[in-house]
XYZ file of C-alpha atoms in Angstrom:
722
model
C -1.620 -20.549 18.842
C 1.735 -22.219 18.930
C 4.840 -20.026 19.588
C 7.533 -18.790 17.749
C 11.084 -20.291 18.329
C 13.370 -17.797 18.827
C 16.146 -17.632 16.762
C 18.433 -18.138 20.184
C 16.506 -21.722 20.395
C 17.327 -21.883 16.291
C 21.185 -20.851 16.660
C 21.406 -24.035 19.730
C 19.535 -26.588 17.768
C 21.783 -25.888 14.462
C 24.969 -25.680 17.111
C 23.606 -29.135 18.609
C 22.919 -31.011 14.883
C 26.721 -29.397 13.738
C 28.716 -31.062 16.236
C 26.209 -34.176 16.416
C 27.221 -34.699 12.439
C 30.875 -33.983 13.488
C 31.147 -36.716 15.936
C 29.121 -38.983 13.813
C 31.514 -39.074 10.685
C 34.792 -38.508 13.836
C 33.598 -41.951 14.724
C 32.405 -43.285 10.854
C 35.940 -42.035 9.906
C 38.626 -43.113 12.726
C 37.006 -46.404 12.103
C 37.235 -46.276 8.356
C 41.555 -45.538 9.040
C 41.856 -48.340 11.386
C 40.321 -51.171 8.473
C 42.555 -49.407 6.277
C 46.191 -49.508 8.120
C 44.560 -53.031 9.338
C 44.688 -54.151 5.772
C 47.479 -52.397 4.627
C 49.461 -53.977 7.508
C 47.417 -57.484 6.342
C 48.535 -56.150 2.903
C 52.037 -56.112 3.556
C 52.607 -59.157 5.294
C 50.691 -60.873 2.362
C 53.518 -59.545 0.375
C 56.575 -60.456 2.516
C 55.748 -63.750 3.083
C 54.596 -64.489 -0.831
C 58.304 -63.685 -0.491
C 59.121 -66.016 2.272
C 57.425 -68.776 -0.173
C 58.451 -67.894 -3.553
C 61.649 -68.130 -1.966
C 61.537 -71.258 -0.404
C 59.695 -73.242 -3.160
C 61.561 -71.780 -6.000
C 65.091 -72.587 -8.025
C 67.240 -71.971 -4.964
C 64.828 -73.445 -2.177
C 62.863 -77.151 -2.322
C 63.291 -77.437 -6.161
C 66.964 -77.214 -5.938
C 67.332 -79.164 -3.010
C 65.305 -81.546 -4.834
C 67.348 -81.162 -7.467
C 70.014 -81.632 -4.898
C 68.738 -84.604 -3.437
C 68.204 -86.420 -7.186
C 71.399 -85.933 -8.373
C 74.183 -86.469 -5.701
C 71.477 -87.548 -2.738
C 73.428 -90.727 -2.513
C 76.786 -89.534 -1.500
C 75.222 -86.056 -0.226
C 72.141 -87.420 1.573
C 71.638 -83.832 3.290
C 70.611 -81.910 0.493
C 67.353 -84.866 -0.025
C 66.419 -83.072 4.214
C 66.689 -80.159 3.078
C 63.563 -81.147 0.453
C 61.665 -82.295 3.200
C 62.204 -79.379 5.365
C 62.063 -76.896 2.508
C 58.753 -77.978 2.455
C 57.880 -78.114 5.668
C 58.295 -74.658 5.833
C 56.485 -74.088 2.368
C 53.324 -75.510 3.875
C 53.914 -73.233 6.823
C 54.164 -69.990 4.963
C 51.063 -71.729 3.012
C 49.123 -70.883 5.968
C 50.815 -68.259 7.204
C 49.665 -66.759 3.225
C 46.373 -67.946 3.736
C 45.322 -66.615 6.866
C 46.677 -62.535 5.429
C 44.366 -63.357 2.538
C 41.467 -64.049 5.115
C 42.665 -60.943 7.244
C 42.529 -59.004 4.141
C 38.663 -60.217 3.162
C 40.019 -62.507 0.054
C 40.292 -66.267 -0.240
C 43.760 -67.749 -1.393
C 43.617 -70.175 -4.521
C 46.130 -72.620 -2.517
C 45.621 -75.699 -4.470
C 47.666 -75.857 -7.485
C 51.008 -74.600 -4.869
C 49.774 -77.126 -2.378
C 49.954 -79.692 -4.927
C 53.843 -78.919 -6.292
C 55.050 -78.618 -2.435
C 53.242 -82.216 -1.384
C 54.690 -83.140 -4.817
C 58.826 -82.430 -4.272
C 58.351 -83.527 -0.681
C 56.495 -86.707 -1.960
C 59.176 -88.059 -4.349
C 62.229 -87.533 -1.601
C 61.664 -91.509 -0.489
C 61.513 -92.984 -3.600
C 64.741 -90.334 -4.928
C 66.829 -92.083 -1.595
C 64.981 -95.478 -2.868
C 66.831 -95.351 -5.848
C 70.512 -93.900 -4.401
C 70.291 -96.984 -1.776
C 69.841 -99.153 -4.712
C 72.464 -97.795 -6.704
C 70.464 -96.727 -9.234
C 71.573 -93.984 -11.409
C 71.044 -90.602 -11.321
C 69.162 -90.761 -14.969
C 67.047 -93.566 -13.705
C 66.205 -92.005 -10.739
C 65.683 -88.698 -12.344
C 63.761 -89.785 -15.101
C 61.126 -91.985 -12.235
C 60.462 -89.453 -10.329
C 60.015 -85.683 -12.557
C 57.682 -83.848 -12.515
C 56.118 -81.423 -14.620
C 55.952 -78.050 -12.105
C 55.283 -75.354 -14.967
C 52.352 -75.477 -14.843
C 51.629 -74.893 -11.103
C 54.940 -72.365 -11.151
C 52.907 -70.449 -13.395
C 49.339 -70.402 -10.646
C 51.835 -70.048 -8.363
C 52.423 -66.451 -9.354
C 49.107 -65.625 -10.951
C 46.913 -67.194 -7.955
C 49.792 -64.671 -5.416
C 49.420 -61.845 -8.192
C 44.829 -61.577 -7.690
C 45.300 -61.948 -4.243
C 47.501 -59.180 -4.210
C 45.636 -57.245 -6.544
C 42.478 -57.475 -4.968
C 44.177 -56.558 -0.882
C 44.989 -53.887 -3.468
C 41.538 -53.124 -4.348
C 40.100 -53.619 -0.954
C 42.233 -50.669 0.292
C 40.973 -48.508 -2.882
C 36.998 -48.897 -1.813
C 38.264 -48.619 1.811
C 40.017 -45.012 0.468
C 36.771 -43.998 -1.863
C 34.672 -44.835 1.524
C 36.883 -42.367 3.585
C 36.137 -39.387 0.515
C 32.455 -40.272 0.038
C 32.330 -40.257 3.864
C 34.460 -36.564 3.992
C 31.878 -35.098 1.475
C 28.439 -36.854 2.912
C 30.169 -34.501 6.642
C 30.640 -31.515 4.022
C 27.030 -31.591 2.179
C 25.175 -32.161 5.943
C 27.423 -29.444 6.977
C 26.614 -27.267 4.224
C 23.332 -28.341 4.811
C 23.334 -27.276 8.387
C 24.685 -24.664 7.980
C 21.981 -23.425 5.465
C 19.326 -24.534 6.551
C 20.483 -22.440 10.415
C 21.744 -19.909 8.194
C 17.786 -19.804 6.553
C 16.387 -20.465 9.969
C 17.857 -16.522 11.230
C 16.664 -15.027 8.357
C 13.580 -16.157 9.211
C 13.114 -15.514 12.296
C 14.892 -11.732 11.583
C 12.193 -11.712 9.304
C 9.783 -11.971 11.175
C 11.257 -9.305 13.960
C 11.676 -6.810 10.991
C 8.378 -7.287 9.876
C 6.807 -7.589 13.820
C 8.473 -4.007 14.470
C 7.348 -2.090 11.451
C 3.710 -3.718 12.295
C 3.684 -2.048 15.485
C 5.859 0.880 14.268
C 2.734 1.367 11.475
C 0.386 1.047 14.543
C 2.435 3.615 16.310
C 2.198 6.003 13.851
C -1.277 5.571 12.686
C -2.353 6.040 16.112
C -5.031 9.003 15.742
C -4.128 10.529 19.200
C -0.137 10.972 20.425
C 2.032 8.470 22.358
C 4.651 10.074 24.713
C 6.760 7.171 26.351
C 9.202 8.137 29.073
C 12.142 5.932 30.880
C 12.982 6.481 34.196
C 14.949 9.975 34.072
C 11.489 10.898 32.423
C 12.707 11.700 29.766
C 10.971 11.529 25.848
C 11.846 8.116 25.314
C 9.457 7.761 22.343
C 7.002 9.520 19.831
C 4.758 8.883 17.450
C 4.498 11.023 14.982
C 1.390 12.430 15.856
C 2.657 13.517 18.820
C 5.387 15.095 17.711
C 2.605 17.447 15.439
C 0.944 18.286 18.525
C 3.877 19.214 20.721
C 6.351 20.692 18.004
C 9.107 18.109 19.068
C 12.286 18.473 18.082
C 13.792 16.240 15.215
C 16.803 14.714 17.706
C 18.044 11.468 18.074
C 15.959 10.181 21.964
C 16.143 10.081 24.802
C 15.514 13.694 25.241
C 14.349 16.703 28.242
C 10.682 17.733 27.454
C 10.457 20.722 24.988
C 10.583 24.328 27.516
C 8.130 25.483 25.027
C 5.386 22.536 25.624
C 3.268 23.118 28.082
C 0.229 21.740 29.395
C -1.964 23.260 31.912
C -4.832 21.808 33.636
C -8.494 22.232 31.470
C -10.903 24.094 33.731
C -12.909 20.993 33.968
C -10.310 19.000 35.515
C -8.382 21.262 37.368
C -10.599 20.567 40.558
C -8.643 19.268 43.369
C -5.120 18.934 41.488
C -2.040 20.437 42.984
C 0.828 18.983 40.525
C 0.688 19.771 36.653
C -0.148 17.014 35.054
C 3.523 15.558 33.823
C 4.551 15.357 37.155
C 1.388 13.126 38.011
C 2.030 11.225 35.000
C 5.657 10.961 36.227
C 4.551 10.206 39.895
C 2.228 7.301 39.109
C -1.051 9.509 39.691
C -4.472 8.828 38.129
C -4.768 10.659 34.792
C -7.806 9.289 31.997
C -9.307 11.125 29.655
C -8.544 14.993 31.878
C -9.073 18.021 30.326
C -5.372 19.630 29.846
C -4.845 22.952 27.679
C -1.542 22.221 25.035
C 0.522 26.296 24.952
C 3.192 25.799 22.692
C 5.227 29.099 23.379
C 8.073 31.161 20.254
C 9.428 29.491 18.118
C 6.145 28.505 17.470
C 3.273 29.790 16.655
C 0.183 27.816 16.419
C -2.622 28.652 18.782
C -4.179 26.462 21.287
C -5.090 23.564 21.817
C -8.024 21.432 24.321
C -6.463 18.094 25.055
C -7.952 15.279 26.676
C -4.704 13.110 28.734
C -4.006 9.901 29.849
C -0.903 7.873 31.818
C -0.654 4.316 32.375
C 2.855 3.169 33.563
C 4.493 0.220 32.347
C 6.116 -2.356 34.341
C 8.449 -3.967 32.117
C 12.464 -5.521 32.767
C 14.519 -4.384 30.410
C 12.360 -1.962 28.405
C 13.647 1.032 29.334
C 10.304 2.703 29.701
C 8.986 3.946 33.109
C 5.356 5.459 31.277
C 3.265 6.304 28.502
C 1.044 9.535 28.419
C -1.701 9.381 25.307
C -2.990 12.798 24.350
C -6.462 13.442 22.486
C -7.259 16.566 20.401
C -10.629 17.585 21.057
C -10.458 21.307 20.025
C -12.611 20.938 17.684
C -15.020 18.665 18.762
C -14.699 21.393 21.634
C -15.415 23.418 18.705
C -18.634 21.698 17.224
C -20.374 21.057 21.354
C -19.803 25.334 20.895
C -21.734 24.792 18.065
C -24.513 23.448 18.462
C -24.991 25.243 21.400
C -24.605 28.451 19.065
C -27.257 26.746 17.154
C -29.464 25.511 19.683
C -29.070 29.446 21.232
C -29.967 30.522 17.652
C -32.461 27.907 16.711
C -34.309 29.579 19.902
C -34.257 33.610 18.664
C -35.606 31.937 15.450
C -38.506 30.891 17.299
C -38.727 33.945 19.486
C -38.607 36.259 16.683
C -40.549 34.106 14.552
C -43.230 34.178 17.273
C -42.317 38.437 17.366
C -42.724 38.744 13.698
C -46.032 37.074 13.185
C -47.642 39.198 15.977
C -46.275 41.719 14.561
C -47.759 41.524 11.377
C -51.322 41.224 13.093
C -50.749 44.288 14.595
C -49.600 45.837 11.062
C -52.656 44.069 9.018
C -54.976 45.607 11.734
C -53.241 49.130 10.975
C -53.221 49.161 7.332
C -56.508 48.313 7.360
C -57.494 50.796 10.582
C -55.123 53.952 7.932
C -57.004 52.210 4.387
C -60.257 52.802 6.238
C -59.335 56.137 7.261
C -57.881 57.238 3.963
C -60.943 56.532 2.205
C -62.849 58.710 5.074
C -60.390 61.496 5.088
C -60.877 64.515 2.693
C -58.039 66.957 3.205
C -54.866 66.927 1.893
C -52.892 67.243 4.583
C -54.672 64.220 5.946
C -54.442 62.493 2.797
C -50.457 62.892 3.143
C -50.300 62.204 6.753
C -52.677 58.026 6.065
C -50.127 57.444 3.068
C -46.609 58.115 5.101
C -48.133 55.896 7.770
C -48.767 53.414 4.580
C -45.365 53.482 3.392
C -43.991 52.987 7.030
C -46.863 49.925 7.358
C -44.899 47.913 4.611
C -41.426 49.181 5.716
C -42.209 47.199 8.499
C -43.632 44.136 6.569
C -40.327 43.988 4.644
C -38.571 43.972 8.479
C -40.378 40.936 9.299
C -40.133 39.391 6.240
C -36.615 39.294 6.859
C -36.715 38.261 10.309
C -39.368 35.381 9.543
C -36.584 34.330 6.425
C -33.623 34.899 9.277
C -36.488 32.148 11.321
C -36.683 28.943 8.825
C -40.354 30.385 8.351
C -40.722 32.436 5.678
C -39.425 30.388 2.291
C -39.739 33.594 0.207
C -42.338 34.792 -2.874
C -41.059 32.397 -5.780
C -41.503 33.748 -9.126
C -40.126 33.808 -12.805
C -37.210 35.927 -12.992
C -35.479 36.393 -16.509
C -31.170 35.809 -16.336
C -30.734 38.881 -18.102
C -32.958 40.966 -15.402
C -31.281 38.807 -12.277
C -27.379 39.458 -13.305
C -28.213 43.100 -14.108
C -29.590 43.649 -10.803
C -26.670 41.561 -9.350
C -23.630 43.319 -11.193
C -22.996 46.704 -9.420
C -23.275 44.404 -6.199
C -20.587 42.726 -6.884
C -18.311 45.214 -8.922
C -19.291 47.651 -5.319
C -17.765 44.675 -3.564
C -14.876 43.969 -4.959
C -11.477 45.495 -5.424
C -10.335 46.725 -8.783
C -7.392 43.965 -8.879
C -10.522 41.234 -8.859
C -12.564 41.050 -12.470
C -16.101 39.760 -12.238
C -18.436 38.803 -15.592
C -21.685 37.682 -16.743
C -22.567 35.692 -19.683
C -25.232 32.893 -20.062
C -25.281 30.575 -22.782
C -28.989 31.254 -24.243
C -30.645 34.159 -24.441
C -34.393 34.596 -22.718
C -33.534 31.413 -19.468
C -36.115 32.069 -16.836
C -35.492 30.771 -13.368
C -38.420 29.808 -10.531
C -36.940 31.442 -7.276
C -37.495 33.954 -4.648
C -35.153 37.423 -6.387
C -33.960 38.399 -2.810
C -32.713 34.909 -2.051
C -31.085 34.722 -4.838
C -29.478 38.078 -4.992
C -28.467 37.146 -1.411
C -26.763 34.045 -2.211
C -25.555 35.227 -5.602
C -23.458 37.792 -3.536
C -22.154 35.165 -0.630
C -20.738 33.077 -2.792
C -19.172 35.656 -4.379
C -17.775 37.753 -1.300
C -16.121 34.433 -0.134
C -14.270 33.656 -3.416
C -13.236 37.262 -3.156
C -12.358 36.455 0.440
C -10.194 33.154 -0.397
C -8.317 35.435 -3.567
C -7.421 38.402 -1.093
C -6.427 35.933 1.618
C -4.102 34.282 -0.551
C -2.691 36.473 -2.977
C -4.057 33.729 -5.961
C -5.865 34.426 -8.616
C -7.940 37.478 -10.368
C -11.158 36.718 -11.754
C -15.263 35.945 -10.497
C -17.380 34.906 -13.837
C -21.018 33.783 -12.824
C -22.865 31.900 -16.179
C -26.027 30.852 -16.807
C -27.036 27.748 -18.563
C -29.628 25.265 -19.785
C -28.654 21.487 -18.160
C -31.530 18.285 -17.381
C -31.498 16.240 -15.395
C -33.810 13.397 -14.404
C -36.783 13.177 -12.057
C -34.946 11.944 -8.430
C -32.036 13.350 -9.313
C -32.123 15.987 -6.980
C -33.320 15.490 -3.255
C -36.897 16.263 -3.048
C -37.779 14.138 -5.350
C -38.819 17.913 -7.701
C -42.059 18.722 -6.501
C -43.944 14.756 -6.841
C -42.420 13.146 -9.606
C -40.553 9.872 -8.718
C -37.529 7.821 -10.348
C -38.524 5.935 -12.775
C -41.656 7.575 -14.735
C -39.615 9.329 -17.686
C -39.877 12.400 -16.071
C -36.376 15.155 -16.662
C -36.450 18.868 -15.698
C -35.132 21.644 -16.927
C -33.236 23.588 -15.248
C -31.123 26.748 -14.573
C -27.651 26.430 -13.339
C -25.613 29.584 -12.107
C -21.921 29.726 -11.430
C -20.314 31.205 -10.175
C -16.500 29.843 -11.151
C -13.059 32.120 -9.437
C -9.492 31.436 -9.975
C -8.411 30.973 -6.909
C -6.449 28.932 -4.775
C -9.159 25.435 -4.787
C -10.694 23.855 -1.887
C -8.896 20.960 -0.130
C -11.433 17.926 0.443
C -11.827 17.842 3.549
C -13.488 21.911 3.144
C -14.843 21.446 0.062
C -17.125 18.433 2.101
C -17.518 20.581 5.229
C -18.275 23.726 3.046
C -22.278 24.312 3.370
C -22.175 22.937 7.016
C -23.436 25.604 9.219
C -20.660 27.636 11.060
C -17.811 26.616 9.848
C -15.263 29.081 8.526
C -11.503 28.519 7.033
C -10.736 32.293 7.992
C -9.355 33.762 11.054
C -11.412 33.821 14.158
C -13.745 36.917 14.145
C -13.784 37.991 10.158
C -16.239 35.144 9.130
C -19.404 33.201 10.039
C -18.986 29.759 8.410
C -22.768 30.876 7.338
C -22.441 31.992 3.448
C -22.243 29.254 1.739
C -24.909 27.720 3.947
C -27.268 30.002 3.805
C -26.742 29.917 0.072
C -26.805 25.530 0.128
C -30.212 26.297 2.058
C -32.259 28.697 -0.430
C -31.092 26.559 -3.361
C -33.075 23.239 -0.805
C -36.095 25.541 -0.464
C -36.393 26.311 -3.767
C -36.139 22.554 -4.783
C -32.644 23.011 -6.596
C -29.706 22.079 -5.378
C -26.143 23.433 -4.772
C -22.583 21.718 -5.675
C -19.576 22.940 -5.155
C -16.024 21.973 -7.139
C -13.080 22.780 -7.008
C -8.867 21.583 -7.927
C -6.641 22.397 -4.596
C -4.639 24.850 -6.738
C -6.980 25.617 -9.705
C -9.813 27.395 -8.368
C -13.590 26.707 -7.486
C -17.022 26.436 -9.197
C -19.512 26.656 -6.950
C -23.359 25.621 -8.986
C -26.557 26.477 -7.660
C -29.013 24.593 -9.227
C -32.804 26.332 -9.670
C -36.034 25.026 -11.553
C -36.482 26.601 -14.802
C -39.766 28.550 -15.242
C -42.283 28.867 -17.702
C -41.642 30.799 -20.410
C -44.708 32.716 -20.198
C -46.442 31.920 -16.505
C -45.043 32.406 -13.483
C -44.753 28.722 -12.208
C -42.058 25.503 -12.849
C -41.867 24.886 -15.835
C -43.241 21.441 -16.958
C -41.666 18.201 -17.263
C -40.091 17.510 -20.302
C -39.490 14.185 -21.843
C -35.872 13.202 -20.693
C -33.297 12.860 -23.532
C -32.067 10.358 -26.019
C -28.801 9.024 -25.597
C -27.545 9.508 -29.274
C -25.681 5.685 -29.594
C -22.446 5.014 -30.914
C -20.686 3.493 -34.033
C -18.057 1.580 -32.371
C -15.495 4.062 -32.888
C -12.944 4.229 -30.520
C -12.561 6.562 -27.548
C -9.607 7.412 -25.867
C -10.340 8.880 -22.437
C -7.674 11.257 -19.359
C -8.667 11.544 -16.372
C -7.558 11.023 -12.793
C -9.770 11.481 -10.999
C -10.365 6.779 -10.890
C -14.082 7.274 -9.785
C -15.369 9.486 -12.488
C -12.803 7.491 -14.768
C -14.066 4.059 -14.249
C -17.463 5.222 -14.164
C -17.082 6.872 -17.808
C -15.828 3.750 -18.829
C -18.655 2.362 -18.790
C -20.879 4.270 -19.434
C -18.940 4.705 -22.597
C -19.270 1.261 -23.247
C -22.805 1.226 -22.761
C -23.109 3.503 -25.150
C -21.567 1.779 -27.723
C -17.820 2.928 -28.125
C -14.660 1.454 -26.922
C -12.571 3.029 -24.876
C -8.408 3.389 -23.681
C -8.156 4.941 -20.131
C -5.883 6.514 -19.067
C -5.217 8.073 -15.091
C -3.309 11.228 -16.775
C -1.751 13.349 -19.647
C 1.386 11.404 -20.369
C 0.058 8.081 -20.160
C -2.529 9.407 -22.192
C -0.257 10.236 -24.948
C 1.941 7.312 -24.212
C -0.939 4.744 -25.785
C -1.316 7.018 -28.934
C 2.166 6.889 -29.568
C 2.105 2.949 -29.554
C 0.628 2.930 -32.279
C -3.211 2.447 -30.124
C -6.343 3.594 -32.396
C -8.132 6.286 -31.553
C -10.694 8.084 -32.985
C -11.764 10.237 -30.334
C -9.525 12.344 -27.541
C -12.002 12.879 -24.833
C -9.386 14.736 -22.091
C -10.129 16.521 -18.552
C -8.942 19.817 -18.548
C -6.806 19.476 -15.160
C -4.542 17.073 -14.540
C -1.719 15.825 -12.800
C 1.746 15.934 -14.117
C 4.043 17.903 -16.356
C 0.814 18.019 -19.197
C -2.800 20.036 -18.618
C -5.437 18.411 -20.925
C -5.191 21.540 -23.049
C -1.588 19.945 -23.562
C -1.857 16.888 -24.359
C -5.502 18.289 -26.499
C -2.592 20.101 -28.582
C 0.275 17.517 -28.525
C -2.219 15.280 -30.310
C -4.142 17.634 -33.003
C 0.177 18.063 -34.455
C 0.434 14.142 -34.689
C -3.458 13.919 -36.645
C -5.009 17.753 -37.218
C -7.737 15.344 -38.125
C -8.801 13.100 -35.167
C -10.741 14.988 -32.549
C -10.035 16.606 -29.040
C -13.129 17.278 -26.066
C -12.057 18.680 -23.392
C -14.025 18.061 -19.638
C -13.675 20.404 -17.264
C -15.699 21.238 -13.997
C -14.826 25.273 -14.475
C -16.715 27.191 -16.309
C -14.263 28.277 -18.993
C -12.025 29.951 -17.013
C -9.040 28.817 -18.793
C -6.934 31.939 -19.959
C -3.896 33.537 -22.587
C -3.532 31.430 -25.211
C -5.632 28.354 -24.255
C -8.427 30.582 -24.114
C -7.941 31.572 -27.980
C -7.723 27.421 -28.662
C -11.550 27.011 -30.554
C -11.017 23.551 -28.508
C -14.436 22.568 -27.686
C -15.043 22.356 -23.887
C -18.239 20.131 -22.163
C -18.754 21.888 -18.481
C -18.646 19.145 -15.840
C -21.090 18.026 -14.742
C -23.186 17.155 -17.717
C -25.729 14.129 -18.282
C -25.462 10.866 -20.401
C -27.265 12.560 -23.229
C -25.274 15.618 -23.492
C -22.281 14.066 -22.939
C -23.570 11.648 -26.290
C -24.861 14.156 -28.006
C -21.157 15.795 -28.093
C -19.376 13.262 -29.245
C -21.796 12.572 -31.825
C -21.108 15.904 -32.694
C -17.523 16.121 -32.440
C -16.959 13.178 -34.384
C -18.900 14.946 -36.955
C -22.882 14.330 -37.243
């Protein structure tokens, strides 16, 4: 890759170019000035010579002497001598005039002047001869008379023309000088502009490189701290500043007193100096484990770091060494969790083996007691044997629980009516909730039956309720829970285990019962929502939670050939849905597959879709367009209202309830209905109807998310009046 020229190099090149331009134009202008001065001298000499020539030839000169030679030459021959002398002088001046014109770059038309001078000079001998012969002056004058008027006019015109040409020559040189000055200024401006552009380009490139390095430095997930020669902190990326709780002050500054880094047990062997001293003295640090402790005023827990150090030998940089830190506390906790899972797995295997053998012993006792009961006739003996049978039954229940813990007992799936499930759950849930938290049970239709193990179902739902309770109590947000049951239909293959052999593409669908537990508590962050069903993952303080509640509920749902999903919005609440197979209405088995519900096509209506989740919005736009609707999509309520206000024709509004901004979906629906009460509005929500206050009394239809396309199509057609 070619090396980028530095700003200093470009500046030097620009200065040299400016100097070269100035020297070049200075030489050129000096030459022009010299030529102008020379031609001005020529012009002056030409004018002087021309005046002298005019005086020599004019009426006070050659012509005057010639006339006196004609009239008085006999008595005064000196006039004839003066005529010849004037003629000779005129010829000399004419030669000088020609030379001056040539020096000025002009050709002098000297023939008329020469003709006039020669005419007078050549007639002098004839005049002398006439006087010697005694002829009268009138006769001599008639003999030598010459019409000098044309020559005089030509002489004046030639002098004037030549002078004008020399003047034009001088003016041309002045124009050239002006052009040279102008060109010099333009060239200097161009060079200056190029130099300025080059410097700005280099400066912008330097800023971009600095921004890139700063972005990379800031984006590094681990902490980076650079030290100067005195061991002070010269640079720290945001991760390090957050990790070490560094003060927000100008660098460099001393290592904060509240930050202590010590060796972890795994890296402490043979170390006599603390990690920072080792780094400053050039000692080796390469992914060593260290403890990070932040004392007051910070209240953060201790962390485990993997620390490395390197020296920086860059002259002029002002940095001596750099420290890199990676927070591996979560990894260490994960490792401990894995070890714990392994121990629990081993414990489960041991428990399963013990329970299996214990069941064999219980079976032997059960059969023996049953046989003995047939032989014993005394009342006292029958009482004792019945007591033994009840003890065996309790032992069998205990082993069932042990086998369930060891994941070796799927439970006993039976058809259970939702009303009966809720009847058993209500007192258990109400007893577990404080008075400040209310709970309600509801179902969308009567006589719903699901297929599962009742005890495990009650345990799963109670775990979900207790999680919601703890979230409300710890955050101080929320006061209501709702357990709701409804029937949903999913195509084959939607649930991960392919639903007991049903394969995708067969056209089969299964009906399920969805039990949702919805709260109006603090909700979950995206990270917590993603990890909520991981075993041993918990957001509760140490010792206040095992992290197994949702994990066991999820395992129960999957074991029951169903599923568990979580819908949550931070600051608004959480909905946990248990999706379980629907039981046959008359038998203790799963309901048979049903034909998939038809999707009702559109009739070209236009729908306004307001949904803040970009991925869901994109998918719904495609799905609605496939149904035949024209779709106008908006990412929030304000954008949706703007679409309506600019006059876009809308037949129905489909709005999410919870959206960012000042307006939620219900506010948007009210504004749309205020503008056009005849335009239907259909709301969507991931919650089981936790809408309170005036919003609950608005009679706005709410579609539960997620819903199948067929369900959505029917809701749309119903809202549009079909």
